[in-house]
Coordinates of C-alpha atoms and ligand atoms in Angstrom, one line a residue:
Chain A
M15 CA 41.8 137.4 75.6
K16 CA 40.7 140.4 77.5
R17 CA 41.2 144.1 77.4
L18 CA 42.7 145.7 80.6
V19 CA 41.4 149.1 81.5
I20 CA 42.9 151.3 84.2
K21 CA 40.6 154.3 84.7
D22 CA 41.5 157.4 86.7
V23 CA 43.2 155.5 89.4
S24 CA 44.4 157.6 92.4
M25 CA 45.9 156.2 95.5
T26 CA 46.6 158.0 98.7
F27 CA 48.2 156.2 101.6
T28 CA 47.1 157.5 105.0
V29 CA 49.8 156.9 107.5
P30 CA 48.7 157.5 111.1
G31 CA 50.4 160.6 112.5
D32 CA 51.9 161.6 109.2
A33 CA 51.0 163.5 106.1
P34 CA 49.0 161.4 103.6
I35 CA 51.2 160.1 100.7
R36 CA 49.8 160.6 97.2
A37 CA 51.3 157.6 95.5
L38 CA 49.2 157.8 92.3
H39 CA 47.2 160.6 90.7
E40 CA 44.6 159.9 88.0
V41 CA 46.4 157.2 86.2
S42 CA 44.6 155.9 83.1
L43 CA 45.9 153.2 80.8
E44 CA 44.3 150.8 78.4
L45 CA 46.0 147.6 77.2
Q46 CA 44.8 145.7 74.2
P47 CA 45.0 141.9 74.4
G48 CA 48.5 140.7 73.6
E49 CA 50.2 144.0 74.2
I50 CA 53.4 144.2 76.2
M51 CA 53.9 147.4 78.2
T52 CA 56.9 148.4 80.3
I53 CA 56.7 151.0 83.1
L54 CA 59.7 153.1 84.1
G55 CA 60.2 155.7 86.7
P56 CA 62.3 156.9 89.6
S57 CA 62.0 155.1 92.9
G58 CA 58.9 155.8 94.8
C59 CA 56.8 157.0 91.9
G60 CA 54.1 154.4 92.5
K61 CA 54.9 151.7 90.0
T62 CA 54.5 148.9 92.5
T63 CA 51.4 150.5 93.9
L64 CA 49.8 150.6 90.5
L65 CA 50.7 147.0 89.8
N66 CA 49.3 145.9 93.1
I67 CA 46.0 147.7 92.4
V68 CA 45.8 145.9 89.0
A69 CA 46.6 142.6 90.7
G70 CA 43.8 143.3 93.2
F71 CA 46.0 143.4 96.3
L72 CA 45.1 147.0 97.0
A73 CA 41.9 149.0 96.5
P74 CA 42.5 152.5 95.0
T75 CA 41.2 155.6 96.6
E76 CA 39.6 156.6 93.4
G77 CA 39.0 155.1 90.0
E78 CA 38.7 151.5 88.9
V79 CA 40.4 148.7 87.1
R80 CA 38.5 146.4 84.7
L81 CA 39.5 143.3 82.9
E82 CA 37.0 143.3 80.0
D83 CA 33.8 143.3 81.9
N84 CA 35.1 142.2 85.3
R85 CA 35.7 144.8 87.9
I86 CA 38.9 144.0 89.6
T87 CA 38.9 146.8 92.2
S88 CA 37.3 150.1 93.0
P89 CA 37.6 152.3 96.0
G90 CA 37.1 150.7 99.4
E91 CA 35.5 147.6 98.1
I92 CA 37.7 144.6 97.5
S93 CA 36.5 141.2 98.0
T94 CA 37.9 139.8 101.2
V95 CA 37.0 136.4 99.8
A96 CA 39.9 136.7 97.5
S97 CA 40.6 134.5 94.6
V98 CA 37.1 133.8 93.3
R99 CA 37.9 132.1 90.1
P100 CA 36.7 134.5 87.3
K101 CA 33.7 133.1 85.5
S102 CA 33.6 134.0 81.9
K103 CA 30.0 135.1 82.2
P104 CA 29.6 138.3 80.2
H105 CA 28.8 141.4 82.2
D106 CA 29.8 139.9 85.5
T107 CA 30.4 143.0 87.6
R108 CA 31.6 141.2 90.7
I109 CA 34.6 142.8 92.4
M110 CA 37.3 140.2 92.1
G111 CA 40.4 141.1 94.1
P112 CA 43.3 138.9 93.1
G113 CA 42.6 136.0 90.8
A114 CA 43.9 133.5 88.4
D115 CA 43.3 135.7 85.4
R116 CA 46.2 138.0 86.4
G117 CA 49.5 136.2 87.0
M118 CA 52.2 137.8 89.0
V119 CA 56.0 137.5 88.8
F120 CA 57.8 139.1 91.7
Q121 CA 61.4 140.3 91.9
K122 CA 62.3 137.4 94.2
G123 CA 61.2 135.4 97.3
A124 CA 57.8 134.4 96.0
L125 CA 58.5 130.8 95.1
F126 CA 57.5 128.1 97.5
E127 CA 60.8 126.8 98.8
W128 CA 59.2 123.7 100.4
M129 CA 58.2 122.5 96.9
T130 CA 60.1 121.1 94.0
V131 CA 60.4 123.1 90.7
E132 CA 57.7 120.9 89.3
K133 CA 55.3 121.4 92.2
N134 CA 55.9 125.2 92.1
V135 CA 55.0 125.3 88.4
S136 CA 51.9 123.1 88.8
F137 CA 50.6 125.1 91.8
G138 CA 47.9 126.9 89.9
P139 CA 46.5 123.8 88.1
D140 CA 46.8 121.8 91.3
M141 CA 44.8 124.3 93.3
A142 CA 42.1 124.3 90.6
K143 CA 42.2 120.5 90.8
K144 CA 42.9 120.1 87.1
P145 CA 43.4 116.5 85.9
R146 CA 46.9 115.2 87.0
A147 CA 48.0 113.8 83.7
E148 CA 47.1 116.9 81.8
T149 CA 49.0 119.1 84.3
R150 CA 52.1 117.0 84.2
Q151 CA 52.3 117.3 80.5
A152 CA 51.8 121.0 80.5
V153 CA 54.4 121.5 83.2
A154 CA 56.9 119.3 81.4
H155 CA 56.4 121.4 78.3
L156 CA 56.7 124.7 80.2
L157 CA 59.9 123.6 81.9
K158 CA 61.3 122.7 78.6
T159 CA 60.4 126.1 77.2
V160 CA 62.3 127.8 80.0
G161 CA 65.1 125.3 79.8
L162 CA 64.7 123.7 83.2
Q163 CA 63.6 120.2 82.1
D164 CA 66.5 118.6 84.0
F165 CA 65.6 120.4 87.3
A166 CA 62.0 119.3 87.6
T167 CA 62.5 117.4 90.8
K168 CA 65.0 119.7 92.4
P169 CA 63.9 121.9 95.4
V170 CA 63.8 125.5 94.2
Y171 CA 66.3 126.7 96.8
Q172 CA 69.0 124.8 95.1
L173 CA 68.6 126.9 91.9
S174 CA 70.4 130.0 90.9
G175 CA 68.6 133.4 90.9
G176 CA 68.1 133.3 87.1
M177 CA 66.8 129.8 87.2
Q178 CA 64.4 130.7 90.1
Q179 CA 63.0 133.6 88.0
R180 CA 62.5 131.1 85.1
V181 CA 60.5 128.9 87.5
A182 CA 58.5 132.0 88.5
L183 CA 57.7 132.7 84.8
A184 CA 56.8 129.0 84.2
R185 CA 54.6 128.9 87.3
C186 CA 52.7 132.0 86.1
L187 CA 52.3 130.7 82.5
A188 CA 51.1 127.3 83.8
N189 CA 48.0 129.0 85.0
D190 CA 47.3 130.5 81.6
P191 CA 46.3 134.0 82.9
D192 CA 44.9 136.7 80.6
V193 CA 47.4 139.3 81.9
I194 CA 50.9 138.9 83.4
L195 CA 52.1 141.5 85.8
M196 CA 55.8 141.6 86.6
D197 CA 57.4 143.8 89.2
E198 CA 61.1 144.1 88.5
P199 CA 61.3 140.4 87.5
L200 CA 64.9 140.7 86.5
G201 CA 65.9 143.2 89.1
A202 CA 67.9 140.8 91.3
L203 CA 69.9 139.2 88.5
D204 CA 73.4 140.0 87.2
A205 CA 73.7 141.8 83.9
L206 CA 74.5 138.8 81.7
T207 CA 71.7 136.6 83.1
R208 CA 69.4 139.6 82.8
E209 CA 70.0 140.0 79.0
K210 CA 69.3 136.3 78.5
M211 CA 66.1 136.5 80.5
Q212 CA 65.0 139.5 78.4
G213 CA 65.2 137.3 75.4
L214 CA 63.2 134.6 77.1
I215 CA 60.5 137.0 78.1
L216 CA 60.2 138.2 74.5
K217 CA 60.1 134.6 73.3
L218 CA 57.4 133.7 75.8
W219 CA 55.4 136.8 74.9
K220 CA 55.6 135.9 71.2
E221 CA 54.5 132.3 71.8
T222 CA 51.7 133.0 74.2
R223 CA 50.7 136.5 73.1
K224 CA 49.7 137.3 76.7
T225 CA 49.0 140.9 77.8
I226 CA 52.1 141.9 79.9
I227 CA 52.9 144.8 82.1
L228 CA 56.5 144.8 83.2
I229 CA 58.1 147.2 85.7
T230 CA 61.8 147.9 85.5
H231 CA 64.5 150.3 86.7
S232 CA 66.5 149.7 83.6
V233 CA 65.9 152.1 80.7
E234 CA 67.4 149.7 78.3
E235 CA 65.2 146.8 79.4
A236 CA 62.1 149.0 79.2
L237 CA 62.9 150.0 75.7
F238 CA 63.8 146.6 74.5
L239 CA 60.8 144.8 76.0
G240 CA 58.1 147.4 75.7
E241 CA 55.8 147.7 72.6
R242 CA 54.6 150.5 74.7
L243 CA 56.7 152.3 77.3
V244 CA 55.2 154.4 80.1
V245 CA 57.4 156.8 82.0
M246 CA 56.0 157.8 85.4
A247 CA 56.9 160.8 87.5
P248 CA 56.8 161.1 91.3
R249 CA 54.9 163.2 93.8
P250 CA 52.2 162.5 93.0
G251 CA 52.8 159.4 91.0
R252 CA 51.5 160.0 87.5
I253 CA 52.1 159.2 83.8
E254 CA 54.7 161.6 82.4
K255 CA 55.0 160.3 78.9
E256 CA 54.2 157.3 76.7
Y257 CA 56.1 155.8 73.8
R258 CA 55.2 153.2 71.1
L259 CA 58.3 151.3 70.2
P260 CA 59.4 148.9 67.5
F261 CA 62.2 147.2 69.5
A262 CA 60.2 144.3 71.0
D263 CA 59.2 143.1 67.6
R264 CA 62.7 143.7 66.2
G265 CA 64.3 141.9 69.1
M266 CA 62.7 138.7 68.2
E267 CA 64.2 138.6 64.7
D268 CA 67.4 140.5 65.1
D269 CA 70.3 140.0 67.5
P270 CA 69.5 141.8 70.8
R271 CA 72.9 143.5 70.9
H272 CA 72.3 144.8 67.5
V273 CA 68.9 146.2 68.4
K274 CA 70.3 147.8 71.6
T275 CA 73.1 149.6 69.8
S276 CA 71.0 150.8 66.9
P277 CA 70.8 154.7 66.6
D278 CA 67.1 155.0 67.3
F279 CA 67.5 152.8 70.4
T280 CA 70.3 155.0 71.8
M281 CA 68.4 158.1 71.0
Y282 CA 65.4 157.0 72.9
R283 CA 67.6 155.8 75.7
E284 CA 69.3 159.2 76.1
E285 CA 66.0 161.0 76.0
I286 CA 64.4 158.9 78.7
L287 CA 67.5 158.9 80.8
S288 CA 67.7 162.6 80.9
M289 CA 64.0 162.8 81.7
I290 CA 64.4 160.5 84.6
W291 CA 67.5 162.3 85.8
G292 CA 65.6 165.5 85.8
M293 CA 63.0 163.9 88.1
E294 CA 65.6 162.5 90.4
E295 CA 67.4 165.8 90.7
E296 CA 64.0 167.5 91.5
I297 CA 63.6 164.9 94.3
M298 CA 67.1 165.5 95.6
G299 CA 66.4 169.2 95.7
R300 CA 69.2 170.3 93.4
A301 CA 68.6 172.5 90.4
K302 CA 69.9 171.1 87.2
E303 CA 72.8 173.1 85.8
P304 CA 72.3 174.1 82.2
A305 CA 74.7 172.4 79.9
Chain B
M11 CA 101.9 126.4 115.4
K12 CA 103.7 128.0 112.5
N13 CA 104.1 124.6 111.0
R14 CA 103.0 124.7 107.3
N15 CA 101.9 121.1 107.2
P16 CA 100.4 120.2 110.5
S17 CA 99.4 116.5 111.1
K18 CA 95.8 115.5 111.0
L19 CA 96.0 114.7 114.6
A20 CA 97.2 118.2 115.5
I21 CA 94.4 119.7 113.5
W22 CA 91.9 117.4 115.1
L23 CA 93.2 118.3 118.6
G24 CA 92.8 122.0 117.6
L25 CA 96.5 122.7 118.3
A26 CA 97.2 123.7 114.7
D27 CA 95.3 125.7 112.2
N28 CA 93.1 123.8 109.8
S29 CA 92.9 124.6 106.1
F30 CA 90.2 127.1 106.8
T31 CA 91.6 129.0 109.7
R32 CA 95.1 128.9 108.2
Q33 CA 94.1 131.4 105.5
K34 CA 92.9 134.0 108.0
T35 CA 95.3 136.6 109.1
V36 CA 92.9 138.4 111.4
K37 CA 92.1 135.9 114.1
F38 CA 91.5 137.9 117.3
G39 CA 87.9 139.1 116.9
D40 CA 86.9 136.6 114.2
S41 CA 85.3 133.8 116.1
S42 CA 85.2 131.6 113.0
A43 CA 89.0 131.7 113.0
V44 CA 89.3 130.2 116.5
N45 CA 90.3 126.5 116.5
S46 CA 88.4 123.9 118.5
G47 CA 91.0 123.6 121.1
R48 CA 89.9 120.0 121.6
A49 CA 93.2 119.1 123.3
W50 CA 92.4 121.5 126.1
G51 CA 88.9 120.1 126.4
I52 CA 90.4 116.6 126.8
L53 CA 92.8 118.0 129.4
M54 CA 90.0 119.6 131.3
I55 CA 88.0 116.4 131.4
V56 CA 90.9 114.3 132.5
T57 CA 91.8 116.8 135.2
L58 CA 88.3 116.8 136.5
F59 CA 88.3 113.0 136.8
I60 CA 91.7 113.0 138.5
L61 CA 90.5 115.7 140.9
W62 CA 87.4 113.6 141.6
W63 CA 89.5 110.5 142.2
L64 CA 91.9 112.3 144.4
A65 CA 89.3 114.1 146.4
T66 CA 87.3 111.0 147.3
N67 CA 90.3 108.6 147.7
R68 CA 92.3 111.0 149.8
G69 CA 89.2 111.7 151.9
W70 CA 89.2 115.4 151.0
V71 CA 85.4 115.2 150.7
K72 CA 83.1 112.9 152.6
P73 CA 81.2 110.3 150.4
I74 CA 77.9 111.7 151.6
Y75 CA 78.7 115.0 149.8
W76 CA 80.3 113.5 146.8
P77 CA 80.6 109.8 146.0
S78 CA 83.8 108.1 145.0
F79 CA 84.4 107.0 141.4
D80 CA 84.2 103.3 142.4
A81 CA 80.9 103.8 144.3
V82 CA 79.3 105.5 141.3
I83 CA 80.4 102.7 139.0
S84 CA 79.1 99.9 141.3
R85 CA 75.9 101.8 142.0
A86 CA 75.3 102.4 138.3
S87 CA 75.6 98.7 137.6
L88 CA 73.3 97.9 140.5
L89 CA 70.8 100.4 139.2
W90 CA 71.1 99.0 135.7
T91 CA 70.4 95.4 136.9
E92 CA 68.1 95.9 139.9
G93 CA 66.5 99.2 139.2
F94 CA 65.7 101.8 141.8
R95 CA 63.1 100.9 144.5
N96 CA 61.7 98.0 142.5
V97 CA 61.4 100.0 139.3
A98 CA 63.8 99.5 136.5
L99 CA 66.1 102.5 135.8
W100 CA 64.8 102.6 132.3
D101 CA 61.2 102.8 133.5
H102 CA 62.1 105.9 135.6
V103 CA 63.7 107.6 132.6
A104 CA 60.9 106.4 130.2
L105 CA 58.2 107.7 132.4
S106 CA 59.8 111.2 132.5
I107 CA 60.3 111.2 128.8
Y108 CA 56.7 110.0 128.2
R109 CA 55.4 112.9 130.4
V110 CA 57.4 115.4 128.4
L111 CA 56.3 114.0 125.1
S112 CA 52.6 114.0 126.2
G113 CA 52.9 117.6 127.4
V114 CA 54.5 118.8 124.3
F115 CA 52.1 116.9 122.1
Y116 CA 49.0 118.3 123.8
G117 CA 50.6 121.8 124.0
A118 CA 51.3 121.7 120.2
M119 CA 47.8 120.3 119.4
L120 CA 46.2 123.4 121.0
G121 CA 49.0 125.9 120.7
V122 CA 49.5 125.7 117.0
P123 CA 45.9 126.3 116.0
L124 CA 45.7 129.0 118.6
G125 CA 48.8 130.8 117.3
F126 CA 47.6 130.5 113.7
A127 CA 44.2 132.0 114.7
M128 CA 46.0 134.8 116.5
G129 CA 48.1 135.4 113.4
L130 CA 45.2 135.3 111.0
S131 CA 42.2 136.8 112.7
S132 CA 41.7 140.0 114.6
T133 CA 39.0 138.4 116.7
A134 CA 41.3 135.6 117.9
R135 CA 44.1 138.0 118.4
G136 CA 42.0 140.4 120.5
L137 CA 40.5 137.5 122.6
F138 CA 43.7 135.6 123.4
D139 CA 46.4 138.2 123.3
P140 CA 45.9 139.5 126.8
V141 CA 45.7 136.0 128.2
V142 CA 48.8 134.7 126.4
E143 CA 50.8 137.9 127.2
F144 CA 49.9 137.6 130.8
L145 CA 50.5 133.9 131.3
R146 CA 53.7 133.8 129.1
P147 CA 56.2 135.2 131.6
I148 CA 55.0 133.0 134.4
P149 CA 57.5 130.1 134.9
P150 CA 55.6 126.8 134.8
L151 CA 57.1 125.8 138.2
A152 CA 55.2 128.7 139.8
L153 CA 52.0 126.9 138.8
I154 CA 52.8 123.7 140.7
P155 CA 51.1 124.6 144.0
L156 CA 47.9 125.6 142.2
I157 CA 47.9 122.4 140.1
I158 CA 48.5 120.2 143.1
L159 CA 45.5 122.0 144.8
W160 CA 43.3 121.4 141.7
F161 CA 44.4 118.0 140.5
G162 CA 46.4 116.4 143.3
I163 CA 49.7 114.8 142.4
D164 CA 48.5 112.1 140.0
E165 CA 49.7 111.6 136.4
F166 CA 47.1 114.0 134.9
A167 CA 48.4 116.9 137.1
K168 CA 52.0 116.5 135.8
I169 CA 51.0 116.2 132.2
F170 CA 48.7 119.2 132.6
L171 CA 51.6 121.3 134.0
L172 CA 53.8 120.3 131.0
F173 CA 51.0 121.0 128.6
L174 CA 50.7 124.5 130.0
A175 CA 54.5 125.0 129.7
A176 CA 54.4 123.9 126.0
L177 CA 51.2 125.6 125.2
F178 CA 52.5 129.2 125.4
I179 CA 55.7 128.5 123.6
M180 CA 53.9 126.7 120.8
T181 CA 51.3 129.5 120.5
I182 CA 53.9 132.2 120.2
A183 CA 56.0 130.1 117.8
A184 CA 53.0 129.4 115.5
R185 CA 52.0 133.0 115.6
A186 CA 55.5 134.2 114.7
G187 CA 55.5 131.6 111.9
V188 CA 52.3 133.1 110.5
S189 CA 53.5 136.7 110.7
G190 CA 56.8 135.7 109.2
V191 CA 55.4 134.7 105.9
N192 CA 56.6 136.8 103.0
V193 CA 53.5 138.6 101.7
S194 CA 54.7 138.0 98.1
K195 CA 54.2 134.3 98.6
V196 CA 50.6 134.8 99.8
H197 CA 49.9 137.3 96.9
A198 CA 51.4 134.9 94.4
A199 CA 49.2 132.1 95.7
Y200 CA 46.1 134.1 95.4
S201 CA 47.1 135.2 91.9
L202 CA 47.5 131.6 91.0
G203 CA 43.8 131.0 92.0
A204 CA 44.3 129.5 95.5
T205 CA 41.4 129.8 97.9
K206 CA 41.8 131.0 101.5
F207 CA 41.9 127.5 102.8
Q208 CA 44.5 126.5 100.1
V209 CA 46.7 129.5 101.0
L210 CA 46.5 128.4 104.7
R211 CA 47.3 124.7 103.8
H212 CA 49.9 125.2 101.1
V213 CA 51.6 128.5 101.9
I214 CA 51.1 129.6 105.5
L215 CA 51.4 126.2 107.1
P216 CA 54.6 125.1 105.4
N217 CA 56.0 128.6 105.8
A218 CA 55.4 128.5 109.5
L219 CA 56.9 125.0 109.9
P220 CA 60.5 126.1 110.8
E221 CA 59.1 128.4 113.5
I222 CA 56.8 125.7 114.8
F223 CA 59.8 123.3 114.9
T224 CA 61.9 125.8 116.8
G225 CA 58.9 126.0 119.2
L226 CA 58.9 122.3 119.6
R227 CA 62.6 122.2 120.3
T228 CA 62.2 124.9 123.0
S229 CA 59.2 123.2 124.4
M230 CA 61.0 120.0 124.8
G231 CA 63.9 121.7 126.6
V232 CA 61.6 123.6 128.9
C233 CA 59.4 120.6 129.6
W234 CA 62.3 118.4 130.4
G235 CA 63.4 120.9 133.0
T236 CA 59.9 121.3 134.3
V237 CA 59.2 117.6 134.5
V238 CA 62.3 117.0 136.6
A239 CA 61.4 119.8 139.0
A240 CA 57.8 118.6 139.2
E241 CA 59.0 115.1 140.0
L242 CA 61.2 116.5 142.7
V243 CA 58.2 118.0 144.3
A244 CA 55.6 115.3 143.9
A245 CA 56.1 111.9 142.3
D246 CA 57.2 108.4 143.2
K247 CA 58.5 107.5 139.8
G248 CA 60.6 109.3 137.2
V249 CA 64.2 110.5 137.2
G250 CA 63.4 113.6 139.3
S251 CA 61.7 111.6 142.0
M252 CA 64.5 109.1 141.9
I253 CA 67.1 111.6 142.9
M254 CA 64.8 113.1 145.5
I255 CA 64.1 109.8 147.2
A256 CA 67.8 108.8 146.9
K257 CA 68.7 112.0 148.7
N258 CA 66.4 111.0 151.6
F259 CA 68.3 107.7 151.9
L260 CA 71.6 109.7 151.6
Q261 CA 72.4 107.8 148.5
T262 CA 74.6 110.5 147.0
D263 CA 75.9 108.2 144.3
T264 CA 72.4 107.6 143.0
V265 CA 71.7 111.4 143.1
V266 CA 74.8 112.1 141.0
I267 CA 73.9 109.3 138.5
G268 CA 70.4 110.7 138.2
I269 CA 71.8 114.2 137.6
A270 CA 74.1 112.9 134.9
I271 CA 71.2 111.0 133.2
I272 CA 69.1 114.2 133.3
G273 CA 71.8 116.1 131.6
L274 CA 72.4 113.4 129.0
I275 CA 68.8 113.0 128.1
G276 CA 68.4 116.8 127.7
Y277 CA 71.3 116.7 125.4
V278 CA 70.0 113.8 123.4
I279 CA 66.6 115.5 123.0
E280 CA 68.3 118.6 121.6
I281 CA 70.4 116.6 119.1
V282 CA 67.4 114.5 118.0
M283 CA 65.3 117.6 117.4
R284 CA 68.1 119.2 115.4
K285 CA 68.5 116.1 113.2
L286 CA 64.8 115.9 112.7
E287 CA 64.7 119.5 111.8
A288 CA 67.4 119.1 109.2
R289 CA 65.5 116.1 107.8
L290 CA 62.0 117.4 107.8
I291 CA 62.6 121.1 107.0
P292 CA 65.6 121.2 104.6
W293 CA 64.5 124.5 103.2
K294 CA 64.9 126.3 106.5
G295 CA 66.7 129.6 106.1
K296 CA 67.0 129.2 102.3
L297 CA 65.6 131.5 99.7
Ligands
ATP19 N1 51.7 150.5 102.4 C1 52.1 151.8 102.3 N2 51.9 152.7 103.2 C2 52.3 154.0 103.1 N3 53.0 154.4 102.0 C3 53.2 153.6 101.0 C4 52.8 152.2 101.1 N4 53.3 151.6 100.0 C5 53.9 152.5 99.3 N5 53.9 153.7 99.9 C6 54.4 155.0 99.4 O1 53.9 155.2 98.1 C7 54.9 155.7 97.2 C8 55.0 154.8 96.0 O2 55.6 153.5 96.4 P1 55.8 152.3 95.4 O3 56.3 151.2 96.2 O4 54.6 152.1 94.5 O5 57.0 153.0 94.5 P2 57.8 152.3 93.3 O6 57.7 153.1 92.1 O7 57.5 150.8 93.2 O8 59.3 152.4 93.9 P3 60.6 151.4 93.6 O9 61.0 151.7 92.3 O10 61.5 151.9 94.7 O11 60.1 150.0 93.8 C9 56.2 155.8 98.0 O12 56.4 157.1 98.4 C10 55.9 154.9 99.2 O13 56.6 155.4 100.3
MG20 MG1 58.5 149.0 93.4

């Protein structure tokens, strides 16, 4: 397992004929192996941009991202020959771009609809030409874990939104990445499915002890899933505040509803909500009226 | 029409609301609430046939302008058994279809890789964009004189013309297919460790298939129109040439039969392509 280091990352988008957009300003974060971190913040504060830089899809204007000793990205240089499989050679300072060591789960639309559930999940191992029998076994096990064992041979477009996200999770896990990056993975689901899926994410985190970064718009979800919670502020996108929380650990033993209604949970929720409301009102250009 | 329980026949004929349209109260303006009106369609067809029969039997039009019903039937059976000008009717039709399929095939063989290259590489886009954009709006028929000058009127010339007609459609379709890929899918594939080639083979290609197939369908339609026109101009076999030669012999009945065949085949091509599409690309428009 590897340590993820995000160091002084700034990102400025230059749009021709328009003022440059400062999407991120000197963002630094360090994740220890096995940590789960949630990122919260108003729309447009650079959450997706940050995740895309960590994934290696974007090169930052300043700063760098490292996974243990591997440089993922640094300004202006990103491997166009993407997807070089990371070698576990120590002190390999190659620039990697996107790679199999960092799995992605998108909000929606990233499954391959021309493939069955099974084929989607085995995509990573298949591309790496892993032995068939081994992959089949791993895939069957994963599908069971996410409760889709009966849907293995169904085309993904016949599945509900929640089931599709479970396929996306399984597909990501099948590749056994060091870090999992999720950009609003539950954002397109209804409230009930969403709560169930939160439980599943916690369960998978506990079983696999992957390092996870999860972006969400839901304060409750961020509190419930994050061992660490980062609140970002917009213009320029930066880290406003960081919390260490006990709820992810508690959520695995206790009943989720119980955790979410506990006094300390609601206290955090109100504090963060009003913080974000403050930012939103700033954006909207209205002064907050004193209570 | 206000009948609560219309018969199956009335529904089929489109005279009564079916269970779907019955529930709609707003009908004017909602085209999905309009019934098939099949009864009127049948009425129209019957009327046309009666008019045809009357017009030729009563001598309202001369047979040289429009053949009588009987003449068409007997000519059709003659064409069926004897063929046209010592060539079986089916051979005329098959030759035209063969030309279309060849043209579309070669057009796709070159057009798809070309469109992919234009969607994936700036060099290819820069090189071919001006050419494709310039040649695209030219109707293939406008190229006939040039092609006759270059290649004469043999088989190669015709297939080359159809190849050109299909080429640009296929290029543009393949290119649109490539640009239509959801970046998340490409990102996901790279994050799962796929190489560039694997992304092309397993993500971009399947993603572009629906567009490519639409391109194939359009090419088939355009090439079918083009082959008939090309055969009108220069050919001694094929449905197009058949009606042109028949015209020279004032065989209006053969001309009419030829036109009907052309329409029918065009329709069959469209239906076959749609069925193939549903079979081969069941995920189209999903997810
Ligand atoms: N490719 C781009 N070109 C120009 N500007 C961009 C680009 N991508 C993002 N931005 C800008 O950068 C800022 C941050 O965008 P980002 O998508 O990271 O926000 P976000 O926090 O993920 O928002 P949301 O919660 O709505 O998903 C926004 O102001 C956005 O307009
Ligand atoms: Mg976002």
